[in-house]
Coordinates of C-alpha atoms and ligand atoms in Angstrom, one line a residue:
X1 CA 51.7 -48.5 -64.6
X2 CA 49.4 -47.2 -61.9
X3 CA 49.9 -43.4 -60.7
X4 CA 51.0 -43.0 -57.2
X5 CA 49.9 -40.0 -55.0
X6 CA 50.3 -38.9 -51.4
X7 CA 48.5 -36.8 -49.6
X8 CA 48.2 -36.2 -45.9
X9 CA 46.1 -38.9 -43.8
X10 CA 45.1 -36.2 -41.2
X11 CA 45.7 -32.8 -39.6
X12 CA 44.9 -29.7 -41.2
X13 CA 45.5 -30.4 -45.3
X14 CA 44.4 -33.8 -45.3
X15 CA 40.2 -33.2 -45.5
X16 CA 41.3 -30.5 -48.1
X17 CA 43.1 -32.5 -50.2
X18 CA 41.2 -34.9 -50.5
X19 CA 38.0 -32.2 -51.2
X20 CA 40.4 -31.4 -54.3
X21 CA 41.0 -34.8 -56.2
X22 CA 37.1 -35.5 -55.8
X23 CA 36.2 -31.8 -57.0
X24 CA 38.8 -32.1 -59.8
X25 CA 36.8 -35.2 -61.0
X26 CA 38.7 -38.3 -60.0
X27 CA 36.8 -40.8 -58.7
X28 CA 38.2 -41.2 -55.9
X29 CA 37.0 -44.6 -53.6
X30 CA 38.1 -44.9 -49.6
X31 CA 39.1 -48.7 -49.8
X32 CA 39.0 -49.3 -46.1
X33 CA 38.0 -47.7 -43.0
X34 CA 41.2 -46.8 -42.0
X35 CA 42.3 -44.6 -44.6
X36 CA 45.7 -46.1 -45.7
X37 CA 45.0 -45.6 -49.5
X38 CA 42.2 -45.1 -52.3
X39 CA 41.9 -45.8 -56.0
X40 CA 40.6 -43.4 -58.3
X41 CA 40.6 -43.1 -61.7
X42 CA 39.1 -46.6 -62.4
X43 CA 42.0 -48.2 -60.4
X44 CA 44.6 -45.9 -62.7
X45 CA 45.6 -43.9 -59.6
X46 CA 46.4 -44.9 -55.8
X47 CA 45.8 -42.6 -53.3
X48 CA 47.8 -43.0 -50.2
X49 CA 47.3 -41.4 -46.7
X50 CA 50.4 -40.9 -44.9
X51 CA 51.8 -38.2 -42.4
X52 CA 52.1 -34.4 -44.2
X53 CA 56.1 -34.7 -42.5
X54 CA 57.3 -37.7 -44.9
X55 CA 55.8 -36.5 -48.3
X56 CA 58.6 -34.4 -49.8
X57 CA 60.6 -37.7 -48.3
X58 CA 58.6 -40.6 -50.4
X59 CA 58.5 -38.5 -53.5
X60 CA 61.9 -37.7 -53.6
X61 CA 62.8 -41.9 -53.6
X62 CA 60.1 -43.0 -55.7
X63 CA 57.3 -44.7 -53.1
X64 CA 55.3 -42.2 -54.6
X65 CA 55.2 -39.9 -57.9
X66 CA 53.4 -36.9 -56.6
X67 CA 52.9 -35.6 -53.2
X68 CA 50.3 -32.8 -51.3
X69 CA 52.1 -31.0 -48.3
X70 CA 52.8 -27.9 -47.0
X71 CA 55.2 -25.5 -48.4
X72 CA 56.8 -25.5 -44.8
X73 CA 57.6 -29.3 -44.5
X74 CA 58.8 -29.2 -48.0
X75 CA 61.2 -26.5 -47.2
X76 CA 62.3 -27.7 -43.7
X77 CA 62.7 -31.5 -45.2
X78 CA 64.9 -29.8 -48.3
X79 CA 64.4 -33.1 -50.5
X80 CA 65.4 -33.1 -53.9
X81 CA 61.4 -33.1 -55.7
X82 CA 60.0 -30.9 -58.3
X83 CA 57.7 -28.2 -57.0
X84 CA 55.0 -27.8 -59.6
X85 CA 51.8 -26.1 -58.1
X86 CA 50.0 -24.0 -55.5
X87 CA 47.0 -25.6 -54.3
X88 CA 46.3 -22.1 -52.4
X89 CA 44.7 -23.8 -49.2
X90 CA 46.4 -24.3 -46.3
X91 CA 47.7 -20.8 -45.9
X92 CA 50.0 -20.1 -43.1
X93 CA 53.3 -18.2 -42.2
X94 CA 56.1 -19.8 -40.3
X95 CA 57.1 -16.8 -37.9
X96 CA 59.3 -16.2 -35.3
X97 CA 57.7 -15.2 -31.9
X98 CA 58.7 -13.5 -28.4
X99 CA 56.9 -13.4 -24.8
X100 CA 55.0 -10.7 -24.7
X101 CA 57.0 -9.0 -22.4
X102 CA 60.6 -9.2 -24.5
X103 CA 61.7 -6.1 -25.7
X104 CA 62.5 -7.3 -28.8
X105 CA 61.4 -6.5 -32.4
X106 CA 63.2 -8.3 -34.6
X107 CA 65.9 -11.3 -34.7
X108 CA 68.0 -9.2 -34.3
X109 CA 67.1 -8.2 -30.8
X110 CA 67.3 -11.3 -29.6
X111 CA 70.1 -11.9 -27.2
X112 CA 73.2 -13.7 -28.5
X113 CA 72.8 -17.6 -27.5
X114 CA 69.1 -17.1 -27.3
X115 CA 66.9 -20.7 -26.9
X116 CA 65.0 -20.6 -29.9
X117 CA 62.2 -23.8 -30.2
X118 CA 61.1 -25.3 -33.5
X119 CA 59.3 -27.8 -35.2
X120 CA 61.4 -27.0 -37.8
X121 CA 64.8 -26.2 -37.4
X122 CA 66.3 -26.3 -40.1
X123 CA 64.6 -23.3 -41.5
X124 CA 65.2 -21.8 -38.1
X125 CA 68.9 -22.6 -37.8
X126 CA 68.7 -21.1 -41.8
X127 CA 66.9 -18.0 -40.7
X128 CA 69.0 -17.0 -38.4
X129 CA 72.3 -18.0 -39.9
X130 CA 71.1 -15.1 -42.9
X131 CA 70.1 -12.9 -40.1
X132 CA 74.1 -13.3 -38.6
X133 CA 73.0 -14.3 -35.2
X134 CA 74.4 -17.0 -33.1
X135 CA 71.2 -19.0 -31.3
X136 CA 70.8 -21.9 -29.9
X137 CA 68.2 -23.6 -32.1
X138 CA 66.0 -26.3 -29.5
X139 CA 64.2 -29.1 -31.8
X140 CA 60.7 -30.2 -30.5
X141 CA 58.5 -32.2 -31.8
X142 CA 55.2 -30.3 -31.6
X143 CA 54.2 -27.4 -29.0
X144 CA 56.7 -25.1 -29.5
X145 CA 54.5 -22.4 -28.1
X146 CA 54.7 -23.6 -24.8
X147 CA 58.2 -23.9 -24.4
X148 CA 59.0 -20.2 -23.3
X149 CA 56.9 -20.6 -20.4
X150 CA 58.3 -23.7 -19.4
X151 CA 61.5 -22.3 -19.3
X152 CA 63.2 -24.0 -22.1
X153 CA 63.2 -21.7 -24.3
X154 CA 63.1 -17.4 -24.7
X155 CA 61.9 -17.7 -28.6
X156 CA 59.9 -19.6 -30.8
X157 CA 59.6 -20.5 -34.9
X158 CA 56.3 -21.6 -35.3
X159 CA 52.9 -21.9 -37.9
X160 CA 50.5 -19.7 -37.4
X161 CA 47.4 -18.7 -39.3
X162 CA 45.2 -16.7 -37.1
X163 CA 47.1 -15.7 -34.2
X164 CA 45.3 -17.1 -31.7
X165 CA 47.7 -20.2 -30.3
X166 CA 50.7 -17.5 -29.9
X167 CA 48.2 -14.9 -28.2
X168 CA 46.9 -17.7 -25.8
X169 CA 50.1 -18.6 -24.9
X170 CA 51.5 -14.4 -24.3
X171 CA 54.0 -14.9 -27.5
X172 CA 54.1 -11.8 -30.1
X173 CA 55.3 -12.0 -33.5
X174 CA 58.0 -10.5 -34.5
X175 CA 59.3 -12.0 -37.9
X176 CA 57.7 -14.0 -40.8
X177 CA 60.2 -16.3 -42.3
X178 CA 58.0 -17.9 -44.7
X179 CA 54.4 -17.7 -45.8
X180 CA 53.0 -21.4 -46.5
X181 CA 49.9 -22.8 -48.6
X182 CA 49.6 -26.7 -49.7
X183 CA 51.7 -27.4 -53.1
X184 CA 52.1 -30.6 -55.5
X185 CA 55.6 -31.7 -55.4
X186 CA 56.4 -34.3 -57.7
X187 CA 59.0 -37.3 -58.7
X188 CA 62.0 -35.9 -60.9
X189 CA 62.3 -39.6 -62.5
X190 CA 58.7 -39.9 -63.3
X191 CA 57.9 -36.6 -64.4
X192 CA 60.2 -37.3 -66.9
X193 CA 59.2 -40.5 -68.0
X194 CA 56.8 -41.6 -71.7
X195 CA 54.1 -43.0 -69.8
X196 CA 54.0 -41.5 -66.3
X197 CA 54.7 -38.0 -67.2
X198 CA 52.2 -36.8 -69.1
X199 CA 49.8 -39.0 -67.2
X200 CA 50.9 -36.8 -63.6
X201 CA 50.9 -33.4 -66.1
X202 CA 47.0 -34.5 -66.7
X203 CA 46.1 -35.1 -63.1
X204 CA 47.9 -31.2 -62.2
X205 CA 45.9 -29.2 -64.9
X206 CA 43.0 -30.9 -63.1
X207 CA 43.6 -30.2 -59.7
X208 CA 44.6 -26.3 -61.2
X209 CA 41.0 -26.2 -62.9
X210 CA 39.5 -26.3 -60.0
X211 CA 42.2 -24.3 -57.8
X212 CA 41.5 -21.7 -60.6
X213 CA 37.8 -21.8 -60.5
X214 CA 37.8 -21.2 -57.1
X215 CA 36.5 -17.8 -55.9
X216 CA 35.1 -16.9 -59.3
X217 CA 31.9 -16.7 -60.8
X218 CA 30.3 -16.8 -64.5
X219 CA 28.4 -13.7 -65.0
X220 CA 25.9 -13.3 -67.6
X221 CA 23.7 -10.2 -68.8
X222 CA 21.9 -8.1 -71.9
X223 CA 23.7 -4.8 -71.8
X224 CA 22.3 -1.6 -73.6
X225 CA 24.2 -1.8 -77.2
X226 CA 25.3 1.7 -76.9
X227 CA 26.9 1.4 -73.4
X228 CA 29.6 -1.6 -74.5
X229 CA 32.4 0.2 -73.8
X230 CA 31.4 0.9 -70.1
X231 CA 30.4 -2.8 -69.9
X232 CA 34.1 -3.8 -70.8
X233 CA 35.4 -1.5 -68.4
X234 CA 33.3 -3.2 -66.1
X235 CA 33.8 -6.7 -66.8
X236 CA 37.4 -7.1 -67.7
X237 CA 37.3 -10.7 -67.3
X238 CA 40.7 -13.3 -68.6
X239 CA 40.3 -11.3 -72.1
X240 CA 37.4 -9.4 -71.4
X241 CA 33.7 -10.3 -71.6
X242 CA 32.5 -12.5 -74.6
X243 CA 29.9 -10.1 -76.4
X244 CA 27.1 -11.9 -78.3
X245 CA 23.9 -10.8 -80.7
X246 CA 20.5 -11.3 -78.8
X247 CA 18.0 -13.4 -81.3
X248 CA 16.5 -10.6 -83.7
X249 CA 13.5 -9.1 -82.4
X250 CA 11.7 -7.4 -85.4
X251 CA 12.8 -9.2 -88.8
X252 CA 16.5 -7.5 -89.7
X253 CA 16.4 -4.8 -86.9
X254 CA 19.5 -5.8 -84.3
X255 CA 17.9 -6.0 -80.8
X256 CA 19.8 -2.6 -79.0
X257 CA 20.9 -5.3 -76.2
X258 CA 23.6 -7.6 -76.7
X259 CA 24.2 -10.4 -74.0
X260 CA 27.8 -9.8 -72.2
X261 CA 29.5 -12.9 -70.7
X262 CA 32.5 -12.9 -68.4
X263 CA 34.1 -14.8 -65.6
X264 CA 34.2 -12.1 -62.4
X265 CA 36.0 -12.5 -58.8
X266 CA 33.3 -13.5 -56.2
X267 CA 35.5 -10.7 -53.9
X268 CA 34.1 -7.7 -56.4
X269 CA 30.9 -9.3 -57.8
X270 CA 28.6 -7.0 -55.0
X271 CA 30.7 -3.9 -57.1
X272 CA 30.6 -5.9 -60.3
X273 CA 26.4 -6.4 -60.5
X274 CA 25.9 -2.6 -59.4
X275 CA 28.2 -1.1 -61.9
X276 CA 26.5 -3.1 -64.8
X277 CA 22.9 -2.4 -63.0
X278 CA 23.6 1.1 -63.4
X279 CA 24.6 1.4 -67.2
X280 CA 21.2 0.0 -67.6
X281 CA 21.8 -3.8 -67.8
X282 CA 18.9 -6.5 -67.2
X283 CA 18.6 -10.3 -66.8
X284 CA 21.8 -10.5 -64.7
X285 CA 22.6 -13.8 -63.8
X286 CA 25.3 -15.4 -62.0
X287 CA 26.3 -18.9 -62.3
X288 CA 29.3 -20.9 -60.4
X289 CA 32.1 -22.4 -62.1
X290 CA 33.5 -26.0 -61.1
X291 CA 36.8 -25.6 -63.1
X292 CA 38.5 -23.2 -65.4
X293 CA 40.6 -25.1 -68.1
X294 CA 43.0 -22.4 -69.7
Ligands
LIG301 P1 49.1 -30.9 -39.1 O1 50.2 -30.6 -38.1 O2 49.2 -32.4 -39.5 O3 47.8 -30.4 -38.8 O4 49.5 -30.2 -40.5 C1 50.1 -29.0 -40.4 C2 50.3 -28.5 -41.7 O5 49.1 -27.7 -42.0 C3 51.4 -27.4 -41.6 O6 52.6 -28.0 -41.9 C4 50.9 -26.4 -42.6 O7 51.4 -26.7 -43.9 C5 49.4 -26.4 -42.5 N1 48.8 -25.4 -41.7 C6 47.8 -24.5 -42.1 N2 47.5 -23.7 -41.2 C7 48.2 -24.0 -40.1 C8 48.2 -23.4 -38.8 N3 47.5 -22.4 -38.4 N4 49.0 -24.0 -37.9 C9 49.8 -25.1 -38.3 N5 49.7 -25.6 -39.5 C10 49.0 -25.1 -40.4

């Protein structure tokens, strides 16, 4: 039986997704120009493009047996589908945002009855039932941010990453009601069945080999013997650096460098290479890594 995924056909995860099935080694082949679905995995797997919104929606019935979409449609459509990995891209928070001249701080400032506007309301009407106030929850369809200075509304719950729409638009945040990044969601039915199951478990590791890869960096280098134990301190690594015997150098006699192999986060490697420069460490190289397989 061939593998069903969706992913989303455009907007901000759907270039990144699609980055992550080729990178994760799946063959994937556009069938026709229009993007409605792929194969990949010689013909094992269909790819299908559709809108980010009905995702959680088709895995939940079955059109599909896994899904790529936000964590914020998946909450907001509140569809009964397993959640089973962070992708880590697509990071944004779902926040609730004033005009910059309100007074207020919090939800709880807000005046009782206040218009809020959302793309999402039921995490907005669920926000603020938790928060015990009474609002009038106003459900738009896109550009919420505009809708205080048309008059429609005095709040807003709405994505934002950088900043920069609610700033251009003289709205301040004031809460964060959920931090999103793109997740797998998948079938209950078929994750539990013989054949599909372990078949959608396969295509996950693969897609968190590469999610895990990402942002680190193989490091390799001859380290003085005598200095090992700074070198471990150095290179922690998963379970710390994998220490090997250089080739003998004069018949019997142990070289007094032994080469020190470790995976190291691309955030620290500047630190990383200094620290081991200093205990004396030589041929340092650094290599990328395509996917990390625990
Ligand atoms: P689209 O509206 O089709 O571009 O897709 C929007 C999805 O991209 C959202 O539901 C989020 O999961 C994600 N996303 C990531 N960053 C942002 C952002 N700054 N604003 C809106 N959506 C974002």
């Amino acid at each position: 039986m061939t593998l069903k995924i969706a992913i989303p056909n455009k907007g901000r995860l759907a270039d990144a997704s699609l980055e992550l099935f080729r990178e994760a080694g799946m063959k994937v082949e556009l069938t026709n120009e229009r993007r409605l679905f792929a194969t990949a995995l010689d013909r094992s797997v269909t790819i299908l493009f559709v809108r980010a919104q009905d995702i959680p929606e088709y895995v939940q019935d079955g059109v599909v047996h896994l899904g790529v979409t936000g964590l914020d449609i998946i909450e907001e459509a509140a569809r009964d589908v397993e959640r089973l990995a962070d992708l880590k891209f697509g990071y944004c928070r779902l926040v609730l945002a004033v005009p910059d001249e309100s007074s207020a701080k919090s939800a709880k400032d807000l005046p009782d009855g206040a218009r809020v506007a959302s793309v999402f309301p039921h995490l907005t009407k669920r926000f603020f039932e938790s928060a015990g106030k009474r609002v009038s929850v106003v459900e738009v369809s896109g550009a919420a941010e505009v809708t205080p200075m048309l008059g429609v509304a005095d709040a807003v719950v709405d994505l934002t990453s950088s900043g920069n729409t609610l700033a251009m638009n003289h709205l301040r945040e004031v809460e964060t009601l959920l931090v999103s990044t793109a997740r797998v969601v998948a079938n209950r039915a078929a994750l539990a069945d013989r054949t599909l199951g372990p078949k959608m478990r396969e295509v996950l590791a693969a897609l968190e080999s590469v999610v895990a890869a990402r942002g680190k960096r193989y490091l390799m280098a001859n380290v003085p013997r005598s200095r090992l134990d700074e070198v471990r301190r150095i290179l922690p690594g998963i379970s710390g650096p994998t220490v090997m015997e250089l080739a003998h150098v004069e018949g019997d006699k142990k070289s007094d460098f032994v080469a020190a192999h470790a995976v190291v986060d691309e955030a620290h490697l500047y630190d990383t290479v200094n620290a081991l420069k200093r205990v004396g460490a030589t041929g340092i190289l650094v290599l990328p890594i395509e996917r990390l397989v625990p």
